[in-house]
Coordinates of C-alpha atoms in Angstrom, one line a residue:
X1 CA 136.8 81.4 117.0
X2 CA 138.4 84.6 118.2
X3 CA 137.6 86.9 121.1
X4 CA 138.4 90.4 122.4
X5 CA 137.8 91.6 126.0
X6 CA 137.8 95.3 126.9
X7 CA 136.8 97.1 130.1
X8 CA 134.9 100.4 130.2
X9 CA 135.3 102.5 133.3
X10 CA 132.5 104.9 134.3
X11 CA 132.6 107.6 136.9
X12 CA 129.1 108.8 137.8
X13 CA 128.4 112.1 139.4
X14 CA 124.9 111.1 140.7
X15 CA 123.7 108.1 142.8
X16 CA 121.5 107.1 139.9
X17 CA 122.5 107.5 136.2
X18 CA 121.6 105.9 132.9
X19 CA 124.4 106.0 130.4
X20 CA 124.0 104.9 126.7
X21 CA 127.1 102.7 126.0
X22 CA 126.0 101.5 122.5
X23 CA 128.8 103.4 120.7
X24 CA 131.5 102.1 123.0
X25 CA 130.3 98.5 122.4
X26 CA 130.2 99.1 118.6
X27 CA 133.8 100.4 118.8
X28 CA 134.9 97.2 120.5
X29 CA 133.2 95.1 117.9
X30 CA 135.0 97.0 115.1
X31 CA 138.3 96.7 116.9
X32 CA 137.8 92.9 117.3
X33 CA 137.4 92.4 113.6
X34 CA 134.7 89.8 114.3
X35 CA 132.0 89.7 111.6
X36 CA 129.7 87.0 113.0
X37 CA 129.3 86.3 116.7
X38 CA 128.1 87.7 120.0
X39 CA 128.8 90.7 122.2
X40 CA 128.5 90.2 125.9
X41 CA 128.2 93.4 128.0
X42 CA 128.0 93.2 131.7
X43 CA 128.3 95.3 134.8
X44 CA 131.1 94.2 137.1
X45 CA 129.2 95.5 140.2
X46 CA 126.1 94.3 142.0
X47 CA 124.5 97.7 142.4
X48 CA 124.2 98.5 138.7
X49 CA 122.8 97.0 135.5
X50 CA 123.2 96.7 131.8
X51 CA 120.0 96.6 129.7
X52 CA 118.7 97.1 126.2
X53 CA 115.9 99.6 125.5
X54 CA 115.0 102.8 123.7
X55 CA 117.2 105.9 124.1
X56 CA 114.3 108.3 125.0
X57 CA 114.5 110.6 128.0
X58 CA 110.8 110.1 129.0
X59 CA 111.3 106.3 129.0
X60 CA 114.4 106.6 131.2
X61 CA 112.4 108.7 133.6
X62 CA 109.7 106.1 133.6
X63 CA 112.2 103.3 134.3
X64 CA 113.6 105.3 137.2
X65 CA 110.1 105.8 138.6
X66 CA 109.2 102.1 138.1
X67 CA 112.4 100.9 139.9
X68 CA 111.8 103.3 142.8
X69 CA 108.3 102.0 143.2
X70 CA 109.4 98.3 143.2
X71 CA 112.6 98.8 145.2
X72 CA 112.4 102.1 147.0
X73 CA 115.3 103.7 148.8
X74 CA 114.5 103.2 152.5
X75 CA 116.4 102.6 155.8
X76 CA 114.9 99.3 156.9
X77 CA 116.6 96.8 154.5
X78 CA 118.2 94.0 156.4
X79 CA 121.2 94.4 154.2
X80 CA 121.9 97.7 156.0
X81 CA 122.9 95.7 159.1
X82 CA 126.2 95.2 157.3
X83 CA 126.9 98.9 157.5
X84 CA 126.0 99.4 153.8
X85 CA 123.0 101.7 152.9
X86 CA 122.4 100.5 149.4
X87 CA 119.9 97.7 149.8
X88 CA 117.6 99.2 147.2
X89 CA 120.5 99.3 144.6
X90 CA 121.0 95.6 144.9
X91 CA 117.3 95.0 144.3
X92 CA 117.2 97.4 141.3
X93 CA 120.0 95.3 139.8
X94 CA 117.9 92.2 140.1
X95 CA 115.0 93.9 138.2
X96 CA 117.1 95.1 135.2
X97 CA 119.8 92.3 135.4
X98 CA 123.5 92.7 135.2
X99 CA 124.3 91.8 131.6
X100 CA 123.1 91.5 128.0
X101 CA 124.2 89.3 125.1
X102 CA 123.8 90.8 121.6
X103 CA 124.1 89.4 118.1
X104 CA 126.9 90.6 115.9
X105 CA 126.1 90.3 112.1
X106 CA 128.4 91.7 109.4
X107 CA 130.6 93.3 112.0
X108 CA 127.8 95.3 113.6
X109 CA 125.3 95.0 116.4
X110 CA 122.2 93.3 114.9
X111 CA 119.6 95.5 116.6
X112 CA 116.1 96.7 115.9
X113 CA 115.7 100.4 115.0
X114 CA 115.4 101.7 118.6
X115 CA 117.5 99.3 120.6
X116 CA 120.4 100.8 122.6
X117 CA 122.6 99.4 125.3
X118 CA 122.5 101.2 128.6
X119 CA 124.5 101.1 131.8
X120 CA 122.3 101.9 134.8
X121 CA 123.9 103.0 138.0
X122 CA 122.0 102.8 141.3
X123 CA 124.8 103.4 143.9
X124 CA 127.0 105.9 142.2
X125 CA 129.5 108.7 142.7
X126 CA 132.4 106.3 142.4
X127 CA 134.4 104.5 139.7
X128 CA 132.8 101.3 138.2
X129 CA 133.7 98.9 135.4
X130 CA 131.8 97.3 132.6
X131 CA 133.1 94.2 130.7
X132 CA 132.7 94.0 126.9
X133 CA 133.5 90.6 125.4
X134 CA 133.2 89.9 121.7
X135 CA 133.4 86.3 120.5
X136 CA 133.0 84.9 117.0
X137 CA 134.6 84.6 113.6

C-alpha cells in the first residue's frame, strides 16, 4: 500500500465561509498515482469542518441558517470564560464534523453526481490548514 499526504492552507476573509475543495482533493489523488483506495480530508482546527454535499448556493445558505439556529453566536457560552469568543464555532464543528473519508476508484473520487467536498469555516479571518491523505494501491 502507498500513501500521500498534502496540506491545503486556506485564508478566509470572513468569519464564516464555505469553500469547495473537491478539485484540490482530486489533484492530490492524481498526484498520488493511487487507483484504488481512500481519500481522507480533515480540518486541522476545531472551529471548522469538512463535509460532503451539493455545491448549490441556496443549500449553503440553508446550512448556514440551520447551524446558526442550532448553535447561535451569543455571549453566554461557558467557553468564553477562557477569553475566547468562539463557543458557537466549536459547536458548529460538532454538527458538521471535522473530516470525511471518500472512496477512490480508477484514480478518481467515486462520488454521486452532486457530491462535492467542502471546507466550512466558523471562526475565520486567519490562516487554517486542511490535511488530505490518500491511501491505497
